[in-house]
Tab-separated table of C-alpha atoms in Angstrom:
chain	number	residue	atom	x	y	z
A	1	MET	CA	173.232	126.394	116.040
A	2	PRO	CA	172.302	129.803	117.545
A	3	ALA	CA	173.399	130.483	121.108
A	4	ARG	CA	170.726	130.258	123.795
A	5	LYS	CA	169.619	133.667	125.036
A	6	VAL	CA	170.660	134.431	128.597
A	7	ILE	CA	168.640	136.663	130.912
A	8	THR	CA	169.719	138.162	134.204
A	9	ALA	CA	168.021	139.405	137.319
A	10	GLU	CA	168.222	142.948	135.928
A	11	ASP	CA	166.048	141.858	132.994
A	12	ILE	CA	163.347	140.463	135.258
A	13	LYS	CA	163.239	142.956	138.149
A	14	PRO	CA	161.327	145.715	136.256
A	15	PHE	CA	158.445	143.280	135.711
A	16	ILE	CA	158.223	141.869	139.248
A	17	PRO	CA	155.371	144.200	140.369
A	18	GLN	CA	153.317	143.234	137.315
A	19	LEU	CA	153.947	139.540	137.936
A	20	GLN	CA	152.946	139.784	141.577
A	21	SER	CA	149.799	141.762	140.787
A	22	ARG	CA	148.988	139.271	137.998
A	23	GLU	CA	148.832	142.027	135.403
A	24	LEU	CA	151.394	140.003	133.487
A	25	THR	CA	151.733	136.234	133.317
A	26	ARG	CA	155.018	134.391	133.212
A	27	ALA	CA	154.215	133.068	129.758
A	28	GLN	CA	153.655	136.609	128.461
A	29	LEU	CA	156.899	137.816	130.048
A	30	ALA	CA	158.847	134.892	128.599
A	31	ALA	CA	157.578	135.762	125.122
A	32	GLN	CA	158.440	139.418	125.686
A	33	LEU	CA	162.005	138.594	126.767
A	34	GLY	CA	162.454	136.038	123.998
A	35	VAL	CA	163.163	133.045	126.236
A	36	CYS	CA	161.338	129.824	126.947
A	37	LEU	CA	159.039	129.536	129.951
A	38	PRO	CA	161.198	126.983	131.871
A	39	THR	CA	164.178	129.364	131.632
A	40	LEU	CA	162.150	132.244	133.051
A	41	ARG	CA	160.798	130.064	135.849
A	42	ARG	CA	164.308	128.981	136.771
A	43	GLU	CA	165.552	132.576	136.943
A	44	ILE	CA	162.550	133.699	139.000
A	45	LYS	CA	163.132	130.840	141.425
A	46	ALA	CA	166.846	131.752	141.681
A	47	LEU	CA	165.855	135.298	142.657
A	48	GLY	CA	163.590	133.952	145.406
A	49	ILE	CA	160.556	135.758	144.013
A	50	GLU	CA	157.096	134.342	144.737
A	51	VAL	CA	154.701	134.769	141.843
A	52	PRO	CA	151.009	133.903	142.396
A	53	THR	CA	149.728	131.038	140.277
A	54	LYS	CA	146.327	129.464	139.867
A	55	ARG	CA	147.521	126.530	141.930
A	56	ASN	CA	148.072	128.872	144.860
A	57	GLU	CA	144.514	130.171	144.675
A	58	ARG	CA	141.757	128.789	146.816
A	59	PRO	CA	139.382	126.343	145.080
A	60	LEU	CA	136.895	127.940	142.734
A	61	HIS	CA	133.831	126.676	144.593
A	62	GLU	CA	135.030	128.517	147.732
A	63	ARG	CA	135.571	131.726	145.790
A	64	LEU	CA	132.100	131.439	144.256
A	65	LEU	CA	130.557	131.512	147.728
A	66	GLU	CA	132.383	134.764	148.443
A	67	LEU	CA	131.684	136.453	145.122
A	68	PHE	CA	128.011	135.483	144.741
A	69	THR	CA	125.049	135.073	147.033
A	70	GLN	CA	123.130	131.803	147.182
A	71	GLU	CA	120.275	133.429	145.314
A	72	GLU	CA	122.601	134.548	142.510
A	73	LEU	CA	124.147	131.094	142.237
A	74	GLN	CA	120.657	129.627	141.891
A	75	THR	CA	119.393	132.133	139.329
A	76	LEU	CA	122.439	132.997	137.206
A	77	THR	CA	123.387	130.615	134.421
A	78	GLN	CA	126.820	129.028	134.335
A	79	TYR	CA	127.553	131.014	131.194
A	80	GLU	CA	126.825	134.324	132.946
A	81	ILE	CA	129.013	133.378	135.915
A	82	SER	CA	131.877	132.285	133.672
A	83	GLN	CA	131.668	135.569	131.734
A	84	ARG	CA	131.806	137.656	134.917
A	85	LEU	CA	134.865	135.792	136.224
A	86	ASN	CA	136.525	135.394	132.826
A	87	LEU	CA	136.636	131.623	133.297
A	88	LYS	CA	135.714	128.632	131.196
A	89	GLN	CA	132.171	127.389	131.659
A	90	PRO	CA	133.149	123.722	132.389
A	91	ASN	CA	135.238	124.926	135.355
A	92	VAL	CA	132.241	126.796	136.731
A	93	ALA	CA	130.062	123.722	136.191
A	94	ARG	CA	132.427	121.517	138.208
A	95	ALA	CA	132.608	124.083	141.001
A	96	MET	CA	128.819	124.327	141.225
A	97	THR	CA	128.589	120.534	141.306
A	98	LYS	CA	130.885	120.517	144.339
A	99	LEU	CA	128.572	123.043	145.982
A	100	GLY	CA	125.607	120.774	145.282
A	101	ILE	CA	123.903	123.421	143.159
A	102	LYS	CA	121.831	121.950	140.369
A	103	ARG	CA	122.659	123.359	136.967
A	104	ASN	CA	120.455	126.319	136.241
A	105	ASP	CA	120.458	127.108	132.562
A	106	VAL	CA	117.376	128.849	131.198
A	107	TYR	CA	118.318	127.990	127.644
A	108	GLY	CA	118.907	124.372	128.556
A	109	ASN	CA	115.619	123.989	130.411
A	110	THR	CA	113.481	125.338	127.590
A	111	GLN	CA	114.828	125.642	124.075
A	112	ARG	CA	117.336	122.820	124.444
A	113	ASP	CA	114.606	120.384	125.498
A	114	GLU	CA	112.536	121.449	122.505
A	115	LEU	CA	115.473	120.731	120.190
A	116	CYS	CA	116.060	117.353	121.833
A	117	GLU	CA	112.389	116.482	121.453
A	118	GLN	CA	112.566	117.436	117.777
A	119	VAL	CA	115.557	115.138	117.229
A	120	ALA	CA	113.971	112.222	119.102
A	121	SER	CA	110.646	112.589	117.260
A	122	TYR	CA	112.369	112.681	113.875
A	123	ILE	CA	114.350	109.518	114.635
A	124	MET	CA	111.264	107.643	115.827
A	125	GLU	CA	109.444	108.630	112.634
A	126	HIS	CA	112.226	108.294	110.054
A	127	GLY	CA	114.971	106.288	111.767
A	128	GLY	CA	118.663	107.136	111.963
A	129	TYR	CA	121.408	108.041	114.422
A	130	VAL	CA	121.366	111.026	116.780
A	131	GLN	CA	124.437	112.830	115.413
A	132	SER	CA	123.478	112.429	111.735
A	133	THR	CA	119.910	113.538	112.499
A	134	ILE	CA	121.136	116.692	114.268
A	135	LYS	CA	123.274	117.505	111.231
A	136	LYS	CA	120.439	116.764	108.801
A	137	LEU	CA	118.015	119.017	110.677
A	138	GLY	CA	120.638	121.745	111.103
A	139	LEU	CA	120.056	122.066	114.851
A	140	LYS	CA	122.493	123.491	117.394
A	141	VAL	CA	122.384	120.908	120.154
A	142	TYR	CA	124.882	118.392	121.498
A	143	ARG	CA	124.110	114.710	121.033
A	144	ASN	CA	124.823	114.077	124.732
A	145	ALA	CA	122.016	116.499	125.546
A	146	VAL	CA	119.677	114.369	123.417
A	147	TYR	CA	120.850	111.211	125.201
A	148	ASP	CA	120.236	112.839	128.604
A	149	TYR	CA	116.815	114.061	127.491
A	150	CYS	CA	115.789	110.575	126.323
A	151	LYS	CA	117.237	108.853	129.395
A	152	ALA	CA	115.277	111.124	131.733
A	153	ARG	CA	112.054	110.232	129.880
A	154	ASN	CA	112.759	106.508	129.339
A	155	ILE	CA	112.947	106.940	125.562
A	156	ASP	CA	115.029	104.261	123.832
A	157	LEU	CA	116.166	105.322	120.362
A	158	ARG	CA	118.158	102.149	119.623
A	159	PRO	CA	115.270	100.314	117.888
A	160	TYR	CA	114.967	103.192	115.389
A	161	ARG	CA	118.571	103.313	114.129
A	162	PHE	CA	117.806	101.315	110.970
A	163	ALA	CA	113.999	101.625	110.985
A	164	HIS	CA	111.669	103.127	108.351
A	165	ARG	CA	114.028	102.595	105.395
A	166	ARG	CA	113.101	101.090	102.026
A	167	TYR	CA	115.329	98.652	100.164
A	168	GLY	CA	113.465	97.361	97.121
A	169	SER	CA	110.335	95.708	98.512
A	170	TRP	CA	111.751	95.614	102.033
A	171	LEU	CA	110.630	98.107	104.690
A	172	THR	CA	112.692	97.986	107.884
A	173	LEU	CA	110.824	98.061	111.202
A	174	PRO	CA	111.761	99.354	114.675
A	175	CYS	CA	113.802	96.715	116.448
A	176	ILE	CA	117.153	96.518	118.247
A	177	ALA	CA	119.399	95.152	115.509
A	178	GLU	CA	121.211	91.899	116.180
A	179	THR	CA	124.930	91.923	115.437
A	180	ALA	CA	125.927	89.662	112.551
A	181	TYR	CA	129.655	89.252	111.975
A	182	ASN	CA	131.898	92.248	112.659
A	183	CYS	CA	130.338	95.069	110.647
A	184	ASP	CA	126.828	93.864	109.876
A	185	TYR	CA	123.425	93.617	111.520
A	186	LYS	CA	120.274	91.558	111.190
A	187	VAL	CA	117.333	93.928	111.021
A	188	LYS	CA	113.613	93.397	111.275
A	189	ALA	CA	111.921	94.055	107.923
A	190	VAL	CA	108.598	93.394	106.246
A	191	CYS	CA	108.297	92.319	102.616
A	192	THR	CA	105.716	94.752	101.253
A	193	LYS	CA	104.740	92.307	98.494
A	194	CYS	CA	103.379	89.626	100.800
A	195	GLY	CA	103.428	91.263	104.242
A	196	THR	CA	105.651	88.671	105.917
A	197	VAL	CA	108.274	89.732	108.468
A	198	HIS	CA	111.865	88.521	108.223
A	199	TYR	CA	115.329	89.344	109.576
A	200	PRO	CA	117.612	89.941	106.566
A	201	GLN	CA	121.183	91.195	106.873
A	202	LEU	CA	121.574	94.937	106.513
A	203	VAL	CA	124.575	94.707	104.179
A	204	ASN	CA	122.540	92.629	101.703
A	205	LEU	CA	119.776	95.233	101.721
A	206	LYS	CA	122.185	98.119	101.144
A	207	ARG	CA	123.954	96.381	98.269
A	208	GLY	CA	120.704	95.376	96.588
A	209	VAL	CA	121.467	91.665	96.937
A	210	SER	CA	118.140	91.138	98.684
A	211	THR	CA	115.122	93.105	97.472
A	212	GLN	CA	112.282	90.840	98.612
A	213	CYS	CA	111.595	87.664	100.574
A	214	LEU	CA	112.540	84.250	99.163
A	215	ASP	CA	108.919	83.249	98.476
A	216	CYS	CA	108.231	86.376	96.413
A	217	ALA	CA	111.532	86.006	94.580
A	218	SER	CA	110.686	82.381	93.743
A	219	LYS	CA	107.247	83.342	92.429
A	220	GLU	CA	108.775	86.104	90.337
A	221	ARG	CA	111.280	83.708	88.803
A	222	ARG	CA	108.540	81.225	87.915
A	223	SER	CA	106.280	83.833	86.342
A	224	GLY	CA	108.847	86.335	85.168
A	225	ASN	CA	110.934	86.879	82.052
A	226	SER	CA	113.076	83.800	82.649
A	227	SER	CA	110.129	81.521	81.732
A	228	ARG	CA	108.921	83.591	78.767
A	229	SER	CA	109.631	82.272	75.314
A	230	VAL	CA	112.254	83.957	73.172
A	231	ARG	CA	112.030	84.356	69.400
A	232	CYS	CA	114.916	84.791	67.002
A	233	VAL	CA	114.019	87.774	64.839
A	234	THR	CA	116.438	86.676	62.099
A	235	THR	CA	115.369	83.013	61.672
A	236	ASP	CA	111.944	83.173	63.352
A	237	GLU	CA	112.974	80.239	65.561
A	238	THR	CA	111.324	80.132	68.998
A	239	PHE	CA	112.849	78.997	72.295
A	240	LYS	CA	110.662	78.073	75.263
A	241	SER	CA	112.632	80.190	77.777
A	242	VAL	CA	115.589	82.502	78.199
A	243	ARG	CA	117.522	79.769	79.997
A	244	SER	CA	117.024	77.222	77.220
A	245	LEU	CA	118.294	79.747	74.646
A	246	ALA	CA	121.281	80.659	76.831
A	247	ASN	CA	122.200	76.986	77.217
A	248	SER	CA	121.853	76.268	73.512
A	249	ILE	CA	124.130	79.092	72.343
A	250	GLY	CA	126.543	78.956	75.309
A	251	VAL	CA	125.887	82.418	76.761
A	252	SER	CA	125.538	83.422	80.399
A	253	TYR	CA	121.883	83.264	81.386
A	254	GLN	CA	122.189	86.245	83.773
A	255	THR	CA	123.859	88.382	81.102
A	256	MET	CA	121.248	87.541	78.479
A	257	LEU	CA	118.337	88.160	80.841
A	258	ALA	CA	119.789	91.512	81.955
A	259	VAL	CA	120.259	92.682	78.337
A	260	LEU	CA	116.744	91.568	77.336
A	261	LYS	CA	115.252	93.430	80.304
A	262	ARG	CA	117.262	96.551	79.576
A	263	ASP	CA	117.208	96.748	75.772
A	264	GLY	CA	114.442	94.324	74.816
A	265	LEU	CA	116.842	92.792	72.274
A	266	PHE	CA	119.870	90.476	72.460
A	267	GLU	CA	122.388	89.970	69.638
A	268	HIS	CA	124.761	87.009	69.261
A	269	ASP	CA	126.723	85.770	66.225
A	270	GLY	CA	124.732	88.025	63.909
A	271	LEU	CA	121.382	86.766	65.217
A	272	ARG	CA	118.904	88.928	67.104
A	273	TYR	CA	116.632	87.615	69.853
A	274	ARG	CA	113.573	89.197	71.426
A	275	LEU	CA	111.177	88.199	74.216
A	276	ASP	CA	108.080	86.711	72.638
């Protein structure tokens, strides 16, 4: 294990003027001397040297009043102030809040509101979440800005999270989704075949388990391929329905129906069957 580097007062004294004038920080000096910051602090304290730190400075909001006039604080943006003082913008924002100065950001009052309006309008027309919509549209705006914009104008985007989406014959409608189980929702949707409104579970719509209302599904089963007769191409024998053929030869009805719909032909034990 390498020996810990030891520094003496003679190593530090040449840099004391720079430390006191804040031309050099303690972290920079520690890196320059090749020691850790706690070691340097300990040695500086042992020498009885006072080095100015940010904690010793007066609060930022007091310094702002000295460095800027009231008119400048009202007209300059937080970004411009932070650039002049070489500070982070959130620190300037907190200081101005303490002074009771309302945020003055030209970009935020104009272009940002336009971007927020664009996001809100898109969601109300197409549905979706705020963050995913911002990414889809390729806009440079924070989602919290959109939330603030909507809150100030009494716009509620929650009913549009799952709205305006098609799943088979379902079309989801604006409505605050009701929680169903842990990770599922009941959404308001209209069956476009008959126009009736129902509240199916979202997971069933996404997985394709539900594509229409129960009444339309029942009508389709009664008039669909399952009740059509099936003819054996090999023997010319006719069966009254797909289900009766499936039961007679011991094959899964769902499998047979799926193959007949897809290929128009089903083969079993050397015999070929086709919808009549």
